Amino acid sequence: MIPRKLPGQPHIAYRGNQLFVEEVCLADLAQVHGTPLFVYSKAAMLEALAAYQRGFAGRNARICYAMKANSSLGVLQVFAQAGCGFDIVSGGELQRVLAAGGAADKIIFSGVGKTRDEMRQALAAGIGCFNVESEAELEVLSEVALAFGTRAPVSIRVNPNVDPKTHPYISTGLKGNKFGVAHERTLQTYQRAAALPGLRVVGIDCHIGSQITEETPYLDAMDRVLDLVEAIEAAGIPLHHIDFGGGLGIDYNGDTPPAADALWARLLARLDARGHGDRQLMIEPGRSLVGNAGVCLTEVIYLKPGEQKNFCIIDAAMNDLPRPAMYQAFHQIVPLQPREGDATVFDVVGPVCESGDWIGRDRALNVQPGDLLAVLSAGAYCMSMASNYNTRGRAAELLVDGTQAHLIRRRETATDQMMAESLVR
Ligand code: LLP
């Protein structure tokens, strides 16, 4: 079977009959480290970042990696060393960024449900900005900051009511979902923020959704946000930065999102045309920085032919790769060492006791038990959403840099999983 062209970028490719990440043969890694195994290419991450950096060349802009996409310390370290800021959504994520060497003042804290405790942690660390999502949160943050003897830097997340044309679970900028402050209430909310003694208004932000593959929703959101910026400043509240969120999609299966530099050329032209080109800009990309930099290696355990379906049972499951079960998401699945001969159509499924535990449906594969497969585009929202369901330990992770493969997370054991538990005595 001749494998199809792989999505994304050139750092994951066949050499002869072997799949490589950069200079490292994946079958060798699976041999040494076992499966399921996540393998990431550092060069692919830096290349994805470079597209944004090119797009913002000569501008006052900060790229804050949305670490929910992949929060493993070794991955955060790559972006910290490259000078990125971070978009966090919990106290746990804050601790991870600091542990990975990220700069506190380049952290922005998003999310609809920050607790007082998380606010205190973030104030103590000295983060750059709180992206506040409701009037209630403004009041609480002001109170917490005052008690802390400081004023919290805030931006308000506005909901531009733009359809990002993506999966409903990952659309966030439409009326009727829980995120942000409604467009019509924005000015009022800013006036309240400016009046609260524990707050310092520094910016405005929006985020319209994820896996966006078109330019238009971004341009529309930018127009809506700039209308608000003008209205807020006309009311006497200066805004230092504008944060346009994340959301740019990747190629999972022939998807054609704009390149980050091309998208930003268009957006910056719009910003300039409206006279806002000198502003400090921020963005919060997640998936587009890591999604196509990672693969998940897995072994075929059994083949199970059936009357209606043939099943290819692998050792990775919905606890490792939750996106198919959660969003009917498509990930390409390819052999590490393709065989000659005819393919059979299989549903590729994991060992978890749920019918929803499938990784790919109706896939043509020529495989035998013991063969190794790679689930592609697995760098974003896979390990970071992994669970221990069925008491399955989370997979190990490797970061490949040229010829080197660094273990950045060892395989989790059952003992690790039981560590925080106790029997009743
Ligand atoms: N900023 C905020 C406020 C967000 O909520 C998100 C993602 C991002 C930035 C980064 O978005 P990205 O550039 O990665 O699209 N688990 C889903 C995706 C959930 C996205 C949640 N928010 C999936 O696997 O498709």
CSV table of N, CA, C and O in Angstrom, one decimal, residues 56-165:
chain,number,residue,atom,x,y,z
A,56,PHE,N,3.9,38.9,11.8
A,56,PHE,CA,3.9,40.1,12.7
A,56,PHE,C,5.2,40.8,12.6
A,56,PHE,O,5.4,41.7,13.4
A,57,ALA,N,6.1,40.5,11.6
A,57,ALA,CA,7.4,41.2,11.6
A,57,ALA,C,7.2,42.7,11.6
A,57,ALA,O,6.3,43.2,10.8
A,58,GLY,N,7.9,43.4,12.4
A,58,GLY,CA,7.9,44.8,12.5
A,58,GLY,C,6.7,45.4,13.2
A,58,GLY,O,6.5,46.6,13.3
A,59,ARG,N,5.9,44.5,13.8
A,59,ARG,CA,4.8,45.0,14.6
A,59,ARG,C,5.0,44.8,16.1
A,59,ARG,O,5.9,43.9,16.5
A,60,ASN,N,4.2,45.5,16.9
A,60,ASN,CA,4.3,45.3,18.3
A,60,ASN,C,3.3,44.2,18.7
A,60,ASN,O,2.1,44.5,18.9
A,61,ALA,N,3.7,42.9,18.6
A,61,ALA,CA,2.8,41.8,18.8
A,61,ALA,C,3.4,40.8,19.7
A,61,ALA,O,4.6,40.6,19.8
A,62,ARG,N,2.5,40.1,20.5
A,62,ARG,CA,2.9,39.0,21.3
A,62,ARG,C,2.1,37.8,21.0
A,62,ARG,O,0.9,37.8,20.9
A,63,ILE,N,2.8,36.7,20.9
A,63,ILE,CA,2.2,35.4,20.6
A,63,ILE,C,2.1,34.6,21.9
A,63,ILE,O,3.1,34.3,22.5
A,64,CYS,N,0.9,34.4,22.4
A,64,CYS,CA,0.7,33.7,23.7
A,64,CYS,C,0.2,32.3,23.3
A,64,CYS,O,-1.0,32.2,23.0
A,65,TYR,N,1.0,31.3,23.4
A,65,TYR,CA,0.6,29.9,23.1
A,65,TYR,C,-0.5,29.5,24.0
A,65,TYR,O,-0.4,29.5,25.3
A,66,ALA,N,-1.6,29.1,23.5
A,66,ALA,CA,-2.8,28.6,24.3
A,66,ALA,C,-2.4,27.2,24.7
A,66,ALA,O,-2.7,26.2,23.9
A,67,MET,N,-1.9,27.0,25.9
A,67,MET,CA,-1.3,25.8,26.3
A,67,MET,C,-2.3,24.7,26.6
A,67,MET,O,-1.9,23.5,26.7
A,68,LYS,N,-3.6,24.9,26.6
A,68,LYS,CA,-4.5,23.8,26.7
A,68,LYS,C,-4.4,22.9,25.5
A,68,LYS,O,-4.7,21.7,25.7
A,69,ALA,N,-3.9,23.3,24.4
A,69,ALA,CA,-3.7,22.4,23.3
A,69,ALA,C,-2.7,21.3,23.6
A,69,ALA,O,-2.9,20.2,23.2
A,70,ASN,N,-1.6,21.6,24.3
A,70,ASN,CA,-0.7,20.6,24.7
A,70,ASN,C,0.2,21.2,25.8
A,70,ASN,O,0.9,22.1,25.6
A,71,SER,N,-0.1,20.8,27.0
A,71,SER,CA,0.5,21.5,28.2
A,71,SER,C,1.7,20.7,28.8
A,71,SER,O,2.1,20.9,29.9
A,72,SER,N,2.2,19.7,28.1
A,72,SER,CA,3.4,19.0,28.6
A,72,SER,C,4.6,19.9,28.8
A,72,SER,O,4.8,20.8,27.9
A,73,LEU,N,5.3,19.7,29.8
A,73,LEU,CA,6.4,20.7,30.2
A,73,LEU,C,7.4,20.8,29.1
A,73,LEU,O,7.8,21.9,28.8
A,74,GLY,N,7.8,19.7,28.4
A,74,GLY,CA,8.8,19.8,27.4
A,74,GLY,C,8.3,20.6,26.2
A,74,GLY,O,9.1,21.2,25.5
A,75,VAL,N,7.0,20.6,25.9
A,75,VAL,CA,6.4,21.4,24.8
A,75,VAL,C,6.4,22.9,25.2
A,75,VAL,O,6.8,23.8,24.5
A,76,LEU,N,6.0,23.1,26.5
A,76,LEU,CA,6.0,24.5,27.0
A,76,LEU,C,7.4,25.1,26.9
A,76,LEU,O,7.5,26.3,26.6
A,77,GLN,N,8.4,24.3,27.3
A,77,GLN,CA,9.7,24.8,27.3
A,77,GLN,C,10.2,25.3,25.9
A,77,GLN,O,10.8,26.3,25.8
A,78,VAL,N,9.7,24.6,24.8
A,78,VAL,CA,10.1,25.0,23.5
A,78,VAL,C,9.6,26.4,23.2
A,78,VAL,O,10.3,27.3,22.7
A,79,PHE,N,8.3,26.6,23.6
A,79,PHE,CA,7.7,28.0,23.3
A,79,PHE,C,8.3,29.0,24.3
A,79,PHE,O,8.4,30.2,23.9
A,80,ALA,N,8.6,28.7,25.5
A,80,ALA,CA,9.1,29.6,26.4
A,80,ALA,C,10.5,30.1,25.9
A,80,ALA,O,10.8,31.3,25.9
A,81,GLN,N,11.3,29.1,25.5
A,81,GLN,CA,12.6,29.5,25.0
A,81,GLN,C,12.5,30.3,23.7
A,81,GLN,O,13.4,31.1,23.4
A,82,ALA,N,11.5,30.1,22.9
A,82,ALA,CA,11.3,30.9,21.7
A,82,ALA,C,10.7,32.3,22.0
A,82,ALA,O,10.5,33.0,21.1
A,83,GLY,N,10.5,32.6,23.3
A,83,GLY,CA,10.1,33.9,23.7
A,83,GLY,C,8.6,34.1,23.7
A,83,GLY,O,8.1,35.3,23.8
A,84,CYS,N,7.8,33.1,23.6
A,84,CYS,CA,6.3,33.2,23.6
A,84,CYS,C,5.8,33.6,25.0
A,84,CYS,O,6.4,33.2,26.0
A,85,GLY,N,4.6,34.2,25.0
A,85,GLY,CA,3.8,34.3,26.2
A,85,GLY,C,2.9,33.0,26.2
A,85,GLY,O,3.0,32.2,25.3
A,86,PHE,N,2.1,33.0,27.2
A,86,PHE,CA,1.2,31.8,27.3
A,86,PHE,C,-0.3,32.3,27.7
A,86,PHE,O,-0.4,33.2,28.4
A,87,ASP,N,-1.2,31.6,27.1
A,87,ASP,CA,-2.6,31.8,27.4
A,87,ASP,C,-3.0,30.6,28.3
A,87,ASP,O,-2.9,29.5,27.9
A,88,ILE,N,-3.4,30.9,29.6
A,88,ILE,CA,-3.7,29.8,30.5
A,88,ILE,C,-5.2,29.9,30.9
A,88,ILE,O,-5.8,31.0,30.7
A,89,VAL,N,-5.7,28.8,31.4
A,89,VAL,CA,-7.1,28.8,31.9
A,89,VAL,C,-7.3,28.2,33.3
A,89,VAL,O,-8.4,27.9,33.6
A,90,SER,N,-6.2,28.0,34.0
A,90,SER,CA,-6.4,27.4,35.4
A,90,SER,C,-5.1,27.7,36.2
A,90,SER,O,-4.0,28.0,35.6
A,91,GLY,N,-5.3,27.6,37.5
A,91,GLY,CA,-4.1,27.7,38.4
A,91,GLY,C,-3.1,26.6,38.0
A,91,GLY,O,-1.9,26.8,38.1
A,92,GLY,N,-3.6,25.4,37.7
A,92,GLY,CA,-2.7,24.3,37.3
A,92,GLY,C,-1.8,24.7,36.1
A,92,GLY,O,-0.6,24.5,36.1
A,93,GLU,N,-2.5,25.3,35.1
A,93,GLU,CA,-1.7,25.7,33.9
A,93,GLU,C,-0.7,26.8,34.3
A,93,GLU,O,0.5,26.8,33.7
A,94,LEU,N,-1.0,27.7,35.2
A,94,LEU,CA,0.0,28.7,35.6
A,94,LEU,C,1.2,28.0,36.2
A,94,LEU,O,2.3,28.3,35.9
A,95,GLN,N,1.0,27.0,37.1
A,95,GLN,CA,2.1,26.3,37.7
A,95,GLN,C,3.0,25.6,36.6
A,95,GLN,O,4.2,25.6,36.7
A,96,ARG,N,2.3,25.1,35.6
A,96,ARG,CA,3.1,24.4,34.6
A,96,ARG,C,4.0,25.4,33.8
A,96,ARG,O,5.1,25.2,33.5
A,97,VAL,N,3.4,26.6,33.4
A,97,VAL,CA,4.2,27.6,32.7
A,97,VAL,C,5.4,28.0,33.5
A,97,VAL,O,6.5,28.0,33.0
A,98,LEU,N,5.2,28.2,34.8
A,98,LEU,CA,6.3,28.7,35.6
A,98,LEU,C,7.3,27.6,35.7
A,98,LEU,O,8.5,27.8,35.6
A,99,ALA,N,6.9,26.3,35.9
A,99,ALA,CA,7.8,25.2,36.0
A,99,ALA,C,8.6,25.0,34.7
A,99,ALA,O,9.7,24.5,34.7
A,100,ALA,N,8.0,25.4,33.6
A,100,ALA,CA,8.7,25.2,32.3
A,100,ALA,C,9.6,26.4,31.9
A,100,ALA,O,10.2,26.5,30.8
A,101,GLY,N,9.6,27.4,32.8
A,101,GLY,CA,10.5,28.6,32.5
A,101,GLY,C,9.8,29.7,31.8
A,101,GLY,O,10.5,30.6,31.2
A,102,GLY,N,8.5,29.7,31.7
A,102,GLY,CA,7.8,30.8,31.0
A,102,GLY,C,7.8,32.1,31.9
A,102,GLY,O,7.9,32.0,33.1
A,103,ALA,N,7.8,33.2,31.2
A,103,ALA,CA,7.8,34.5,31.9
A,103,ALA,C,6.4,34.9,32.4
A,103,ALA,O,5.4,34.9,31.6
A,104,ALA,N,6.3,35.2,33.7
A,104,ALA,CA,5.0,35.4,34.3
A,104,ALA,C,4.3,36.6,33.6
A,104,ALA,O,3.1,36.6,33.4
A,105,ASP,N,5.1,37.7,33.3
A,105,ASP,CA,4.4,38.9,32.8
A,105,ASP,C,3.9,38.7,31.4
A,105,ASP,O,3.3,39.6,30.9
A,106,LYS,N,4.3,37.6,30.7
A,106,LYS,CA,3.7,37.4,29.4
A,106,LYS,C,2.5,36.4,29.4
A,106,LYS,O,2.2,35.8,28.4
A,107,ILE,N,2.0,36.2,30.6
A,107,ILE,CA,0.9,35.2,30.7
A,107,ILE,C,-0.4,36.0,30.7
A,107,ILE,O,-0.6,37.0,31.4
A,108,ILE,N,-1.4,35.5,29.9
A,108,ILE,CA,-2.8,36.0,30.0
A,108,ILE,C,-3.6,34.8,30.5
A,108,ILE,O,-3.4,33.7,30.2
A,109,PHE,N,-4.6,35.2,31.3
A,109,PHE,CA,-5.4,34.2,32.0
A,109,PHE,C,-6.9,34.3,31.5
A,109,PHE,O,-7.6,35.3,31.8
A,110,SER,N,-7.3,33.3,30.7
A,110,SER,CA,-8.6,33.3,30.1
A,110,SER,C,-9.5,32.3,30.9
A,110,SER,O,-9.0,31.6,31.8
A,111,GLY,N,-10.8,32.3,30.5
A,111,GLY,CA,-11.7,31.3,31.2
A,111,GLY,C,-12.8,31.9,31.9
A,111,GLY,O,-12.7,33.0,32.5
A,112,VAL,N,-14.0,31.3,31.8
A,112,VAL,CA,-15.2,31.9,32.4
A,112,VAL,C,-15.4,31.7,33.9
A,112,VAL,O,-16.2,32.3,34.5
A,113,GLY,N,-14.5,30.8,34.5
A,113,GLY,CA,-14.8,30.4,35.9
A,113,GLY,C,-13.6,30.5,36.8
A,113,GLY,O,-13.4,29.5,37.5
A,114,LYS,N,-12.8,31.6,36.7
A,114,LYS,CA,-11.6,31.7,37.6
A,114,LYS,C,-12.1,31.7,39.0
A,114,LYS,O,-13.0,32.5,39.4
A,115,THR,N,-11.5,31.0,39.9
A,115,THR,CA,-11.8,31.0,41.3
A,115,THR,C,-11.0,32.1,42.0
A,115,THR,O,-10.0,32.5,41.5
A,116,ARG,N,-11.4,32.5,43.2
A,116,ARG,CA,-10.6,33.5,44.0
A,116,ARG,C,-9.2,33.0,44.2
A,116,ARG,O,-8.2,33.8,44.1
A,117,ASP,N,-9.1,31.7,44.5
A,117,ASP,CA,-7.8,31.2,44.7
A,117,ASP,C,-6.9,31.3,43.5
A,117,ASP,O,-5.7,31.6,43.6
A,118,GLU,N,-7.5,31.0,42.4
A,118,GLU,CA,-6.7,31.1,41.1
A,118,GLU,C,-6.3,32.5,40.9
A,118,GLU,O,-5.2,32.8,40.4
A,119,MET,N,-7.2,33.5,41.1
A,119,MET,CA,-6.9,34.9,41.0
A,119,MET,C,-5.7,35.3,41.8
A,119,MET,O,-4.8,36.0,41.4
A,120,ARG,N,-5.8,34.8,43.1
A,120,ARG,CA,-4.7,35.1,44.0
A,120,ARG,C,-3.3,34.6,43.5
A,120,ARG,O,-2.3,35.3,43.5
A,121,GLN,N,-3.4,33.3,43.1
A,121,GLN,CA,-2.1,32.7,42.6
A,121,GLN,C,-1.6,33.5,41.4
A,121,GLN,O,-0.4,33.7,41.3
A,122,ALA,N,-2.5,34.0,40.5
A,122,ALA,CA,-2.0,34.7,39.3
A,122,ALA,C,-1.5,36.1,39.7
A,122,ALA,O,-0.5,36.6,39.1
A,123,LEU,N,-2.1,36.7,40.7
A,123,LEU,CA,-1.6,38.0,41.1
A,123,LEU,C,-0.3,37.9,41.8
A,123,LEU,O,0.6,38.7,41.6
A,124,ALA,N,-0.1,36.8,42.6
A,124,ALA,CA,1.1,36.6,43.3
A,124,ALA,C,2.3,36.4,42.3
A,124,ALA,O,3.4,36.8,42.4
A,125,ALA,N,1.9,35.7,41.2
A,125,ALA,CA,3.0,35.4,40.2
A,125,ALA,C,3.3,36.6,39.3
A,125,ALA,O,4.3,36.8,38.7
A,126,GLY,N,2.3,37.6,39.3
A,126,GLY,CA,2.5,38.8,38.5
A,126,GLY,C,2.2,38.6,37.0
A,126,GLY,O,3.0,39.1,36.2
A,127,ILE,N,1.1,38.0,36.7
A,127,ILE,CA,0.8,37.7,35.3
A,127,ILE,C,0.5,39.1,34.6
A,127,ILE,O,0.2,40.1,35.2
A,128,GLY,N,0.5,39.0,33.2
A,128,GLY,CA,0.3,40.2,32.4
A,128,GLY,C,-1.1,40.7,32.3
A,128,GLY,O,-1.3,41.9,32.3
A,129,CYS,N,-2.1,39.8,32.3
A,129,CYS,CA,-3.4,40.3,32.1
A,129,CYS,C,-4.5,39.2,32.4
A,129,CYS,O,-4.2,38.0,32.1
A,130,PHE,N,-5.6,39.6,33.0
A,130,PHE,CA,-6.7,38.7,33.2
A,130,PHE,C,-7.7,39.0,32.0
A,130,PHE,O,-8.1,40.1,31.9
A,131,ASN,N,-8.1,37.9,31.3
A,131,ASN,CA,-9.1,38.1,30.3
A,131,ASN,C,-10.4,37.8,31.0
A,131,ASN,O,-10.8,36.6,31.2
A,132,VAL,N,-11.2,38.8,31.3
A,132,VAL,CA,-12.3,38.6,32.2
A,132,VAL,C,-13.6,38.4,31.3
A,132,VAL,O,-13.7,39.0,30.2
A,133,GLU,N,-14.4,37.5,31.7
A,133,GLU,CA,-15.5,37.0,30.8
A,133,GLU,C,-16.9,37.4,31.3
A,133,GLU,O,-17.9,37.1,30.7
A,134,SER,N,-17.0,38.1,32.5
A,134,SER,CA,-18.4,38.5,32.9
A,134,SER,C,-18.3,39.7,33.9
A,134,SER,O,-17.2,39.9,34.5
A,135,GLU,N,-19.4,40.3,34.1
A,135,GLU,CA,-19.4,41.4,35.1
A,135,GLU,C,-19.2,40.9,36.5
A,135,GLU,O,-18.5,41.5,37.3
A,136,ALA,N,-19.8,39.7,36.8
A,136,ALA,CA,-19.6,39.1,38.1
A,136,ALA,C,-18.1,38.9,38.4
A,136,ALA,O,-17.6,39.1,39.5
A,137,GLU,N,-17.4,38.4,37.4
A,137,GLU,CA,-16.0,38.1,37.6
A,137,GLU,C,-15.2,39.4,37.8
A,137,GLU,O,-14.2,39.4,38.6
A,138,LEU,N,-15.6,40.5,37.2
A,138,LEU,CA,-14.9,41.8,37.4
A,138,LEU,C,-15.0,42.2,38.8
A,138,LEU,O,-14.0,42.6,39.4
A,139,GLU,N,-16.2,42.1,39.4
A,139,GLU,CA,-16.4,42.5,40.8
A,139,GLU,C,-15.5,41.6,41.7
A,139,GLU,O,-14.8,42.2,42.6
A,140,VAL,N,-15.5,40.3,41.5
A,140,VAL,CA,-14.7,39.5,42.4
A,140,VAL,C,-13.2,39.8,42.2
A,140,VAL,O,-12.4,39.9,43.2
A,141,LEU,N,-12.8,39.9,41.0
A,141,LEU,CA,-11.3,40.2,40.8
A,141,LEU,C,-10.9,41.5,41.4
A,141,LEU,O,-9.8,41.5,42.0
A,142,SER,N,-11.7,42.5,41.3
A,142,SER,CA,-11.4,43.8,41.9
A,142,SER,C,-11.2,43.6,43.5
A,142,SER,O,-10.2,44.1,44.1
A,143,GLU,N,-12.1,42.9,44.0
A,143,GLU,CA,-12.1,42.6,45.5
A,143,GLU,C,-10.8,41.8,45.9
A,143,GLU,O,-10.1,42.2,46.8
A,144,VAL,N,-10.5,40.8,45.1
A,144,VAL,CA,-9.4,40.0,45.4
A,144,VAL,C,-8.1,40.8,45.3
A,144,VAL,O,-7.2,40.7,46.1
A,145,ALA,N,-8.0,41.6,44.2
A,145,ALA,CA,-6.8,42.4,44.0
A,145,ALA,C,-6.6,43.4,45.1
A,145,ALA,O,-5.5,43.7,45.6
A,146,LEU,N,-7.7,44.1,45.5
A,146,LEU,CA,-7.6,45.1,46.6
A,146,LEU,C,-7.1,44.4,47.9
A,146,LEU,O,-6.2,45.0,48.5
A,147,ALA,N,-7.6,43.3,48.2
A,147,ALA,CA,-7.2,42.6,49.4
A,147,ALA,C,-5.7,42.2,49.3
A,147,ALA,O,-5.0,42.1,50.3
A,148,PHE,N,-5.3,42.1,48.1
A,148,PHE,CA,-3.9,41.7,47.8
A,148,PHE,C,-3.0,43.0,47.7
A,148,PHE,O,-1.8,42.9,47.6
A,149,GLY,N,-3.6,44.1,47.8
A,149,GLY,CA,-2.9,45.4,47.8
A,149,GLY,C,-2.4,45.8,46.4
A,149,GLY,O,-1.4,46.4,46.2
A,150,THR,N,-3.2,45.4,45.4
A,150,THR,CA,-2.7,45.7,44.0
A,150,THR,C,-4.0,46.0,43.1
A,150,THR,O,-5.1,45.9,43.6
A,151,ARG,N,-3.7,46.3,41.9
A,151,ARG,CA,-4.8,46.5,40.9
A,151,ARG,C,-4.5,45.5,39.8
A,151,ARG,O,-3.4,45.4,39.2
A,152,ALA,N,-5.5,44.7,39.5
A,152,ALA,CA,-5.3,43.6,38.5
A,152,ALA,C,-5.5,44.2,37.1
A,152,ALA,O,-6.4,44.9,36.8
A,153,PRO,N,-4.5,43.8,36.2
A,153,PRO,CA,-4.6,44.2,34.8
A,153,PRO,C,-5.7,43.4,34.1
A,153,PRO,O,-5.7,42.2,34.2
A,154,VAL,N,-6.7,44.1,33.5
A,154,VAL,CA,-7.8,43.4,32.9
A,154,VAL,C,-8.0,43.8,31.4
A,154,VAL,O,-7.8,44.9,31.0
A,155,SER,N,-8.5,42.7,30.7
A,155,SER,CA,-9.0,42.9,29.4
A,155,SER,C,-10.4,42.2,29.5
A,155,SER,O,-10.6,41.3,30.2
A,156,ILE,N,-11.3,42.7,28.7
A,156,ILE,CA,-12.7,42.0,28.7
A,156,ILE,C,-12.8,41.3,27.4
A,156,ILE,O,-12.6,41.8,26.3
A,157,ARG,N,-13.2,40.0,27.6
A,157,ARG,CA,-13.5,39.2,26.4
A,157,ARG,C,-14.8,39.5,25.9
A,157,ARG,O,-15.9,39.3,26.5
A,158,VAL,N,-14.9,40.0,24.6
A,158,VAL,CA,-16.1,40.4,24.0
A,158,VAL,C,-16.5,39.2,23.1
A,158,VAL,O,-15.7,38.5,22.5
A,159,ASN,N,-17.8,39.1,23.0
A,159,ASN,CA,-18.4,38.1,22.1
A,159,ASN,C,-18.8,38.7,20.8
A,159,ASN,O,-19.9,39.4,20.8
A,160,PRO,N,-18.1,38.6,19.7
A,160,PRO,CA,-18.4,39.4,18.5
A,160,PRO,C,-19.6,38.9,17.8
A,160,PRO,O,-20.0,39.5,16.8
A,161,ASN,N,-20.2,37.8,18.2
A,161,ASN,CA,-21.3,37.2,17.5
A,161,ASN,C,-21.0,36.9,16.0
A,161,ASN,O,-21.7,37.3,15.1
A,162,VAL,N,-19.9,36.2,15.8
A,162,VAL,CA,-19.5,35.8,14.5
A,162,VAL,C,-19.5,34.3,14.4
A,162,VAL,O,-19.0,33.6,15.3
A,163,ASP,N,-20.0,33.8,13.3
A,163,ASP,CA,-20.0,32.3,13.1
A,163,ASP,C,-18.6,31.8,12.5
A,163,ASP,O,-18.3,32.2,11.4
A,164,PRO,N,-17.9,31.1,13.3
A,164,PRO,CA,-16.6,30.7,12.8
A,164,PRO,C,-16.7,29.5,11.8
A,164,PRO,O,-15.7,29.0,11.3
A,165,LYS,N,-17.9,29.0,11.6
A,165,LYS,CA,-18.1,27.9,10.7
A,165,LYS,C,-17.3,26.6,11.0
A,165,LYS,O,-16.5,26.1,10.2
